Amino acid sequence: MADLLSPPLKRLLGYVRPYGAGMVAGVVLLAIMAAGEGAVILLIAPIFGRVLNPASADSNVLLEVPLLHRPVYLNHFFPHSIHNVWTVVALSLLVLFAVKSFSEFAGTSVIQYIGHRAITDLRNAVYKKIIRQPIGFFQHHSAGRVYSAVINDVERARLAISEYLAELFRQVFLFPVFLAILLTIDWRMTLACAVFLPMIVWPIGKLGRHIRKSVESSQTRLGELTQILQETVGGNRIVKAFGMEDFEIAKFRTASQRLLRETMRWVRAQVVTSPLMDMLQPVVISLLLLYARDRIRLQFMTVPMFITFVYTLFKAYEPIKRTGAVYQQFQQAQGATAQVFAYLDLQEEQDLAGASTLAPFSREITFDNVSFSYDAAPILRGIDLHAAEGEVIALVGSSGAGKTTLVNLLPRMYEVSAGAIRIDGVDVRSVTLRSLRAQISMVTQENILFHDTVWNNICYGLANVPKEKVTAAAQAALAEDFILALPNGYNTVIGERGTRLSGGQRQRIAIARAILKDSPILVLDEATSELDAESELYVQKALANLMVGRTTFVIAHRLATIRRADKILVLEDGQIRESGTHTELIARGGTYARLHDLQFADDDMLAPAQAAPANLESPQNPS
Ligand SMILES: Nc1ncnc2c1ncn2[C@@H]1O[C@H](COP(=O)(O)OP(=O)(O)O)[C@@H](O)[C@H]1O
Ligand SMILES: [Mg+2]
């Protein structure tokens, strides 16, 4: 039990510390409850010795208090008028139970409340930490495991803190009360019983460590389950389209099975503890009977006192057992919170010391010999780039060339490995993330819409936007027509990921959001690449409205959309291989010209195919 207060547990209990005052109140109440419990035990001897044994009734002697080894004359405490033993015992029981019950109720609920509060704080802290992680965190941690940590792991810690903390305090106070009673009845008998204590404590400690480890891995399994659930609920359309229901059901079942196996490991360890401890009881009782028989024969002890002793012994055994259970619960909590604390220890995305606010963008953006790598392999090498205010810079290159990576460096989704990115001559690392990102809007291939109204999705991140501005943004994004056709117009709640809307509609809501944000720098990363021809046309128009007056970085598959860019950069192997205007690059006859030819050949090939789909099967298609 020495590691009962191991560092992770101390840390968990640290969340209880702010509620110290309430805790003290709860603890005092439980101490009162324990005292009441002890007082009830003191009534056992008079009940057996007097109430149930009227022959020995002496109107003057009411209580035989084992503590003192001699009769106590209640007349010392009560008025002379009370002579009836039964009345006194009954009244005392009533009062004692009332006090005991009330203080147990009040103490337990105070401590439980504090436990819940502490865990709420913990959960909020983890959420805050996770949301403030740099983007890389979200790529390296499975969403399911993260959800599971915030929900399931914290819930397990809550059980330990709120349920078992109160339990622990109750037992901690009860034990000394019982011990005192036992010692005063017969200290030799008590010490003899204490010899067996290590045999009780040993399995608790041994099994506790086992439980902690198993719980940790069973929480990981639970995370796997959450992961499957989240993927197959979110991506249910794909599951259906590929007829993978049975496959996913089997996968889930296997993961459940693993969770079950891992869970049973600690459950077994937990449930075996109590019976294991109980095995000692027959031994102890038999030995006690042997000893007590002699003591009673020699009149060192009365039968009621022996009954009190055995009763108290059982009562005293309970706190030890319960404390053992609490210990195991705490081990569970530690196992469960390992991941939670690991998240809490992560470094948040941070501004550098003395970071200033970025002044409104007015002149130029430069990439000065920028290199970047995610892990070991370099992704971008020696990128030099200059974008004047109002220019449109297009990035072209094969898939995986590093285009997305390059634009993500601008709002510092990732930090450059070497070189610097400057806005109006100011290194982006020297300004606050908030002020930097406020000046950049991004529209990407997959735009996230929240489970909220269309209105709130458009206003995301902005407070108190005038109505006209929102509708103007929706109009400019060519989104108002379809929004008004929705069942509740702007107040229609769109599903998670906006599943009730088509790709083009989602995109236009995202564009409306960017228009409303009205930041001077714009990044369009393949914003139209997943759309059909008609949606693309709409989105193109919406984007044209969005781009007006903004410095724009545009990445697009379809070269037609970037022909009018002020500067086109061709990215290959993480380096800028060509740069210039469309005309210049075509004239140069390099990679861009080749891509351009390929695409237009492609278009020629597709054009008749779209007109008459049957043609697709004709040998006209060279592939
Ligand atoms: N989060 C990441 N961690 C590690 N490697 C990545 C990550 N994101 C992208 N990459 C790698 O970086 C390279 C460039 O990716 P990306 O910038 O997305 O290319 P593009 O947008 O031009 O298709 C690819 O080889 C890709 O595998
Ligand atoms: Mg990309």
PDB file of N, CA and C in Angstrom, residues 16-87:
ATOM      1  N   VAL A  16      -8.686  17.767  -6.728  1.00  0.00           N
ATOM      2  CA  VAL A  16      -9.625  17.892  -5.614  1.00  0.00           C
ATOM      3  C   VAL A  16      -9.216  19.072  -4.729  1.00  0.00           C
ATOM      4  N   ARG A  17      -7.913  19.392  -4.778  1.00  0.00           N
ATOM      5  CA  ARG A  17      -7.361  20.386  -3.858  1.00  0.00           C
ATOM      6  C   ARG A  17      -8.107  21.721  -3.847  1.00  0.00           C
ATOM      7  N   PRO A  18      -8.516  22.263  -5.009  1.00  0.00           N
ATOM      8  CA  PRO A  18      -9.198  23.570  -4.966  1.00  0.00           C
ATOM      9  C   PRO A  18     -10.457  23.552  -4.105  1.00  0.00           C
ATOM     10  N   TYR A  19     -10.985  22.369  -3.849  1.00  0.00           N
ATOM     11  CA  TYR A  19     -12.219  22.302  -3.071  1.00  0.00           C
ATOM     12  C   TYR A  19     -11.928  21.847  -1.649  1.00  0.00           C
ATOM     13  N   GLY A  20     -10.744  22.213  -1.178  1.00  0.00           N
ATOM     14  CA  GLY A  20     -10.276  21.787   0.141  1.00  0.00           C
ATOM     15  C   GLY A  20     -11.265  22.064   1.261  1.00  0.00           C
ATOM     16  N   ALA A  21     -11.847  23.272   1.278  1.00  0.00           N
ATOM     17  CA  ALA A  21     -12.742  23.648   2.372  1.00  0.00           C
ATOM     18  C   ALA A  21     -13.951  22.718   2.429  1.00  0.00           C
ATOM     19  N   GLY A  22     -14.562  22.490   1.271  1.00  0.00           N
ATOM     20  CA  GLY A  22     -15.706  21.594   1.198  1.00  0.00           C
ATOM     21  C   GLY A  22     -15.307  20.197   1.619  1.00  0.00           C
ATOM     22  N   MET A  23     -14.094  19.843   1.242  1.00  0.00           N
ATOM     23  CA  MET A  23     -13.594  18.509   1.561  1.00  0.00           C
ATOM     24  C   MET A  23     -13.498  18.343   3.079  1.00  0.00           C
ATOM     25  N   VAL A  24     -12.972  19.370   3.728  1.00  0.00           N
ATOM     26  CA  VAL A  24     -12.839  19.314   5.185  1.00  0.00           C
ATOM     27  C   VAL A  24     -14.219  19.131   5.817  1.00  0.00           C
ATOM     28  N   ALA A  25     -15.198  19.895   5.320  1.00  0.00           N
ATOM     29  CA  ALA A  25     -16.556  19.778   5.855  1.00  0.00           C
ATOM     30  C   ALA A  25     -17.059  18.348   5.687  1.00  0.00           C
ATOM     31  N   GLY A  26     -16.851  17.789   4.507  1.00  0.00           N
ATOM     32  CA  GLY A  26     -17.293  16.431   4.232  1.00  0.00           C
ATOM     33  C   GLY A  26     -16.612  15.432   5.147  1.00  0.00           C
ATOM     34  N   VAL A  27     -15.317  15.649   5.348  1.00  0.00           N
ATOM     35  CA  VAL A  27     -14.543  14.731   6.175  1.00  0.00           C
ATOM     36  C   VAL A  27     -15.023  14.801   7.631  1.00  0.00           C
ATOM     37  N   VAL A  28     -15.297  16.024   8.117  1.00  0.00           N
ATOM     38  CA  VAL A  28     -15.795  16.179   9.493  1.00  0.00           C
ATOM     39  C   VAL A  28     -17.126  15.441   9.657  1.00  0.00           C
ATOM     40  N   LEU A  29     -17.988  15.603   8.661  1.00  0.00           N
ATOM     41  CA  LEU A  29     -19.284  14.926   8.723  1.00  0.00           C
ATOM     42  C   LEU A  29     -19.107  13.412   8.786  1.00  0.00           C
ATOM     43  N   LEU A  30     -18.147  12.917   8.005  1.00  0.00           N
ATOM     44  CA  LEU A  30     -17.930  11.472   8.020  1.00  0.00           C
ATOM     45  C   LEU A  30     -17.305  11.020   9.340  1.00  0.00           C
ATOM     46  N   ALA A  31     -16.524  11.902   9.945  1.00  0.00           N
ATOM     47  CA  ALA A  31     -15.954  11.576  11.254  1.00  0.00           C
ATOM     48  C   ALA A  31     -17.081  11.465  12.284  1.00  0.00           C
ATOM     49  N   ILE A  32     -18.051  12.365  12.188  1.00  0.00           N
ATOM     50  CA  ILE A  32     -19.209  12.308  13.090  1.00  0.00           C
ATOM     51  C   ILE A  32     -19.952  10.996  12.877  1.00  0.00           C
ATOM     52  N   MET A  33     -20.099  10.624  11.599  1.00  0.00           N
ATOM     53  CA  MET A  33     -20.765   9.375  11.286  1.00  0.00           C
ATOM     54  C   MET A  33     -20.028   8.197  11.934  1.00  0.00           C
ATOM     55  N   ALA A  34     -18.706   8.227  11.855  1.00  0.00           N
ATOM     56  CA  ALA A  34     -17.911   7.134  12.425  1.00  0.00           C
ATOM     57  C   ALA A  34     -18.088   7.072  13.941  1.00  0.00           C
ATOM     58  N   ALA A  35     -18.103   8.244  14.572  1.00  0.00           N
ATOM     59  CA  ALA A  35     -18.297   8.282  16.024  1.00  0.00           C
ATOM     60  C   ALA A  35     -19.656   7.699  16.378  1.00  0.00           C
ATOM     61  N   GLY A  36     -20.673   8.045  15.588  1.00  0.00           N
ATOM     62  CA  GLY A  36     -22.018   7.511  15.805  1.00  0.00           C
ATOM     63  C   GLY A  36     -22.012   5.997  15.700  1.00  0.00           C
ATOM     64  N   GLU A  37     -21.306   5.503  14.710  1.00  0.00           N
ATOM     65  CA  GLU A  37     -21.194   4.058  14.497  1.00  0.00           C
ATOM     66  C   GLU A  37     -20.588   3.389  15.730  1.00  0.00           C
ATOM     67  N   GLY A  38     -19.536   4.031  16.273  1.00  0.00           N
ATOM     68  CA  GLY A  38     -18.884   3.492  17.468  1.00  0.00           C
ATOM     69  C   GLY A  38     -19.837   3.475  18.650  1.00  0.00           C
ATOM     70  N   ALA A  39     -20.594   4.565  18.808  1.00  0.00           N
ATOM     71  CA  ALA A  39     -21.525   4.678  19.934  1.00  0.00           C
ATOM     72  C   ALA A  39     -22.595   3.602  19.860  1.00  0.00           C
ATOM     73  N   VAL A  40     -23.021   3.278  18.622  1.00  0.00           N
ATOM     74  CA  VAL A  40     -24.030   2.230  18.467  1.00  0.00           C
ATOM     75  C   VAL A  40     -23.487   0.912  18.992  1.00  0.00           C
ATOM     76  N   ILE A  41     -22.221   0.655  18.693  1.00  0.00           N
ATOM     77  CA  ILE A  41     -21.605  -0.604  19.145  1.00  0.00           C
ATOM     78  C   ILE A  41     -21.614  -0.683  20.675  1.00  0.00           C
ATOM     79  N   LEU A  42     -21.393   0.468  21.306  1.00  0.00           N
ATOM     80  CA  LEU A  42     -21.353   0.479  22.767  1.00  0.00           C
ATOM     81  C   LEU A  42     -22.694   0.075  23.380  1.00  0.00           C
ATOM     82  N   LEU A  43     -23.726   0.111  22.574  1.00  0.00           N
ATOM     83  CA  LEU A  43     -25.044  -0.270  23.101  1.00  0.00           C
ATOM     84  C   LEU A  43     -25.269  -1.774  23.069  1.00  0.00           C
ATOM     85  N   ILE A  44     -24.378  -2.482  22.365  1.00  0.00           N
ATOM     86  CA  ILE A  44     -24.580  -3.932  22.228  1.00  0.00           C
ATOM     87  C   ILE A  44     -24.550  -4.625  23.593  1.00  0.00           C
ATOM     88  N   ALA A  45     -23.539  -4.286  24.382  1.00  0.00           N
ATOM     89  CA  ALA A  45     -23.407  -4.946  25.683  1.00  0.00           C
ATOM     90  C   ALA A  45     -24.647  -4.744  26.556  1.00  0.00           C
ATOM     91  N   PRO A  46     -25.119  -3.505  26.762  1.00  0.00           N
ATOM     92  CA  PRO A  46     -26.348  -3.344  27.552  1.00  0.00           C
ATOM     93  C   PRO A  46     -27.547  -4.035  26.933  1.00  0.00           C
ATOM     94  N   ILE A  47     -27.596  -4.120  25.606  1.00  0.00           N
ATOM     95  CA  ILE A  47     -28.744  -4.787  24.981  1.00  0.00           C
ATOM     96  C   ILE A  47     -28.745  -6.253  25.381  1.00  0.00           C
ATOM     97  N   PHE A  48     -27.587  -6.901  25.227  1.00  0.00           N
ATOM     98  CA  PHE A  48     -27.522  -8.321  25.575  1.00  0.00           C
ATOM     99  C   PHE A  48     -27.516  -8.547  27.091  1.00  0.00           C
ATOM    100  N   GLY A  49     -26.786  -7.688  27.783  1.00  0.00           N
ATOM    101  CA  GLY A  49     -26.619  -7.885  29.216  1.00  0.00           C
ATOM    102  C   GLY A  49     -27.831  -7.470  30.048  1.00  0.00           C
ATOM    103  N   ARG A  50     -28.584  -6.490  29.540  1.00  0.00           N
ATOM    104  CA  ARG A  50     -29.669  -5.959  30.362  1.00  0.00           C
ATOM    105  C   ARG A  50     -31.038  -6.098  29.725  1.00  0.00           C
ATOM    106  N   VAL A  51     -31.166  -5.543  28.525  1.00  0.00           N
ATOM    107  CA  VAL A  51     -32.500  -5.533  27.922  1.00  0.00           C
ATOM    108  C   VAL A  51     -32.997  -6.954  27.707  1.00  0.00           C
ATOM    109  N   LEU A  52     -32.116  -7.805  27.163  1.00  0.00           N
ATOM    110  CA  LEU A  52     -32.531  -9.174  26.862  1.00  0.00           C
ATOM    111  C   LEU A  52     -32.346 -10.104  28.054  1.00  0.00           C
ATOM    112  N   ASN A  53     -31.844  -9.545  29.136  1.00  0.00           N
ATOM    113  CA  ASN A  53     -31.564 -10.362  30.313  1.00  0.00           C
ATOM    114  C   ASN A  53     -32.098  -9.668  31.553  1.00  0.00           C
ATOM    115  N   PRO A  54     -33.454  -9.599  31.673  1.00  0.00           N
ATOM    116  CA  PRO A  54     -34.082  -8.782  32.713  1.00  0.00           C
ATOM    117  C   PRO A  54     -33.694  -9.224  34.119  1.00  0.00           C
ATOM    118  N   ALA A  55     -33.272 -10.485  34.260  1.00  0.00           N
ATOM    119  CA  ALA A  55     -32.909 -10.972  35.585  1.00  0.00           C
ATOM    120  C   ALA A  55     -31.820 -10.124  36.206  1.00  0.00           C
ATOM    121  N   SER A  56     -30.889  -9.700  35.384  1.00  0.00           N
ATOM    122  CA  SER A  56     -29.775  -8.928  35.907  1.00  0.00           C
ATOM    123  C   SER A  56     -30.083  -7.438  35.956  1.00  0.00           C
ATOM    124  N   ALA A  57     -31.311  -7.088  35.532  1.00  0.00           N
ATOM    125  CA  ALA A  57     -31.636  -5.662  35.440  1.00  0.00           C
ATOM    126  C   ALA A  57     -31.514  -4.971  36.789  1.00  0.00           C
ATOM    127  N   ASP A  58     -30.793  -3.951  36.748  1.00  0.00           N
ATOM    128  CA  ASP A  58     -30.634  -3.157  37.956  1.00  0.00           C
ATOM    129  C   ASP A  58     -31.051  -1.758  37.537  1.00  0.00           C
ATOM    130  N   SER A  59     -32.033  -1.213  38.212  1.00  0.00           N
ATOM    131  CA  SER A  59     -32.561   0.069  37.755  1.00  0.00           C
ATOM    132  C   SER A  59     -31.490   1.151  37.772  1.00  0.00           C
ATOM    133  N   ASN A  60     -30.422   0.861  38.438  1.00  0.00           N
ATOM    134  CA  ASN A  60     -29.390   1.880  38.543  1.00  0.00           C
ATOM    135  C   ASN A  60     -28.277   1.738  37.496  1.00  0.00           C
ATOM    136  N   VAL A  61     -28.039   0.474  37.081  1.00  0.00           N
ATOM    137  CA  VAL A  61     -26.945   0.240  36.136  1.00  0.00           C
ATOM    138  C   VAL A  61     -27.518   0.068  34.741  1.00  0.00           C
ATOM    139  N   LEU A  62     -27.188   0.962  33.912  1.00  0.00           N
ATOM    140  CA  LEU A  62     -27.774   0.878  32.579  1.00  0.00           C
ATOM    141  C   LEU A  62     -26.787   0.436  31.520  1.00  0.00           C
ATOM    142  N   LEU A  63     -25.627   0.981  31.538  1.00  0.00           N
ATOM    143  CA  LEU A  63     -24.676   0.685  30.474  1.00  0.00           C
ATOM    144  C   LEU A  63     -23.457  -0.023  31.022  1.00  0.00           C
ATOM    145  N   GLU A  64     -23.054  -1.011  30.279  1.00  0.00           N
ATOM    146  CA  GLU A  64     -21.806  -1.641  30.640  1.00  0.00           C
ATOM    147  C   GLU A  64     -20.837  -1.275  29.540  1.00  0.00           C
ATOM    148  N   VAL A  65     -20.018  -0.305  29.793  1.00  0.00           N
ATOM    149  CA  VAL A  65     -19.152   0.192  28.727  1.00  0.00           C
ATOM    150  C   VAL A  65     -17.857  -0.610  28.711  1.00  0.00           C
ATOM    151  N   PRO A  66     -17.610  -1.314  27.621  1.00  0.00           N
ATOM    152  CA  PRO A  66     -16.429  -2.174  27.586  1.00  0.00           C
ATOM    153  C   PRO A  66     -15.139  -1.388  27.760  1.00  0.00           C
ATOM    154  N   LEU A  67     -15.163  -0.149  27.337  1.00  0.00           N
ATOM    155  CA  LEU A  67     -13.975   0.688  27.423  1.00  0.00           C
ATOM    156  C   LEU A  67     -13.426   0.754  28.850  1.00  0.00           C
ATOM    157  N   LEU A  68     -14.337   0.739  29.791  1.00  0.00           N
ATOM    158  CA  LEU A  68     -13.918   1.013  31.162  1.00  0.00           C
ATOM    159  C   LEU A  68     -13.813  -0.240  32.026  1.00  0.00           C
ATOM    160  N   HIS A  69     -14.235  -1.370  31.448  1.00  0.00           N
ATOM    161  CA  HIS A  69     -14.179  -2.624  32.194  1.00  0.00           C
ATOM    162  C   HIS A  69     -14.992  -2.595  33.482  1.00  0.00           C
ATOM    163  N   ARG A  70     -15.902  -1.689  33.571  1.00  0.00           N
ATOM    164  CA  ARG A  70     -16.758  -1.676  34.765  1.00  0.00           C
ATOM    165  C   ARG A  70     -18.067  -1.007  34.405  1.00  0.00           C
ATOM    166  N   PRO A  71     -19.106  -1.268  35.151  1.00  0.00           N
ATOM    167  CA  PRO A  71     -20.412  -0.691  34.830  1.00  0.00           C
ATOM    168  C   PRO A  71     -20.383   0.832  34.950  1.00  0.00           C
ATOM    169  N   VAL A  72     -21.149   1.443  34.109  1.00  0.00           N
ATOM    170  CA  VAL A  72     -21.255   2.895  34.198  1.00  0.00           C
ATOM    171  C   VAL A  72     -22.668   3.206  34.651  1.00  0.00           C
ATOM    172  N   TYR A  73     -22.800   4.039  35.598  1.00  0.00           N
ATOM    173  CA  TYR A  73     -24.120   4.399  36.109  1.00  0.00           C
ATOM    174  C   TYR A  73     -24.649   5.539  35.283  1.00  0.00           C
ATOM    175  N   LEU A  74     -25.671   5.192  34.525  1.00  0.00           N
ATOM    176  CA  LEU A  74     -26.224   6.209  33.645  1.00  0.00           C
ATOM    177  C   LEU A  74     -26.729   7.401  34.435  1.00  0.00           C
ATOM    178  N   ASN A  75     -27.008   7.164  35.695  1.00  0.00           N
ATOM    179  CA  ASN A  75     -27.481   8.257  36.557  1.00  0.00           C
ATOM    180  C   ASN A  75     -26.502   9.423  36.525  1.00  0.00           C
ATOM    181  N   HIS A  76     -25.236   9.087  36.218  1.00  0.00           N
ATOM    182  CA  HIS A  76     -24.250  10.159  36.118  1.00  0.00           C
ATOM    183  C   HIS A  76     -24.522  11.074  34.939  1.00  0.00           C
ATOM    184  N   PHE A  77     -25.159  10.472  33.904  1.00  0.00           N
ATOM    185  CA  PHE A  77     -25.376  11.259  32.690  1.00  0.00           C
ATOM    186  C   PHE A  77     -26.814  11.699  32.514  1.00  0.00           C
ATOM    187  N   PHE A  78     -27.709  10.842  33.007  1.00  0.00           N
ATOM    188  CA  PHE A  78     -29.124  11.117  32.781  1.00  0.00           C
ATOM    189  C   PHE A  78     -29.815  11.489  34.084  1.00  0.00           C
ATOM    190  N   PRO A  79     -30.931  12.191  33.961  1.00  0.00           N
ATOM    191  CA  PRO A  79     -31.707  12.510  35.158  1.00  0.00           C
ATOM    192  C   PRO A  79     -32.160  11.227  35.870  1.00  0.00           C
ATOM    193  N   HIS A  80     -32.355  11.286  37.121  1.00  0.00           N
ATOM    194  CA  HIS A  80     -32.761  10.122  37.923  1.00  0.00           C
ATOM    195  C   HIS A  80     -34.061   9.518  37.444  1.00  0.00           C
ATOM    196  N   SER A  81     -34.861  10.390  36.823  1.00  0.00           N
ATOM    197  CA  SER A  81     -36.190   9.909  36.457  1.00  0.00           C
ATOM    198  C   SER A  81     -36.147   8.774  35.437  1.00  0.00           C
ATOM    199  N   ILE A  82     -35.046   8.669  34.627  1.00  0.00           N
ATOM    200  CA  ILE A  82     -34.986   7.607  33.627  1.00  0.00           C
ATOM    201  C   ILE A  82     -34.431   6.343  34.258  1.00  0.00           C
ATOM    202  N   HIS A  83     -35.293   5.351  34.351  1.00  0.00           N
ATOM    203  CA  HIS A  83     -34.831   4.100  34.940  1.00  0.00           C
ATOM    204  C   HIS A  83     -34.994   2.927  34.005  1.00  0.00           C
ATOM    205  N   ASN A  84     -35.845   3.135  32.997  1.00  0.00           N
ATOM    206  CA  ASN A  84     -36.139   2.014  32.128  1.00  0.00           C
ATOM    207  C   ASN A  84     -35.030   1.798  31.106  1.00  0.00           C
ATOM    208  N   VAL A  85     -34.367   0.648  31.174  1.00  0.00           N
ATOM    209  CA  VAL A  85     -33.251   0.352  30.293  1.00  0.00           C
ATOM    210  C   VAL A  85     -33.672   0.401  28.835  1.00  0.00           C
ATOM    211  N   TRP A  86     -34.809  -0.251  28.570  1.00  0.00           N
ATOM    212  CA  TRP A  86     -35.260  -0.326  27.189  1.00  0.00           C
ATOM    213  C   TRP A  86     -35.457   1.057  26.593  1.00  0.00           C
ATOM    214  N   THR A  87     -36.126   1.945  27.377  1.00  0.00           N
ATOM    215  CA  THR A  87     -36.401   3.285  26.877  1.00  0.00           C
ATOM    216  C   THR A  87     -35.109   3.993  26.496  1.00  0.00           C
TER     217      THR A  87
END
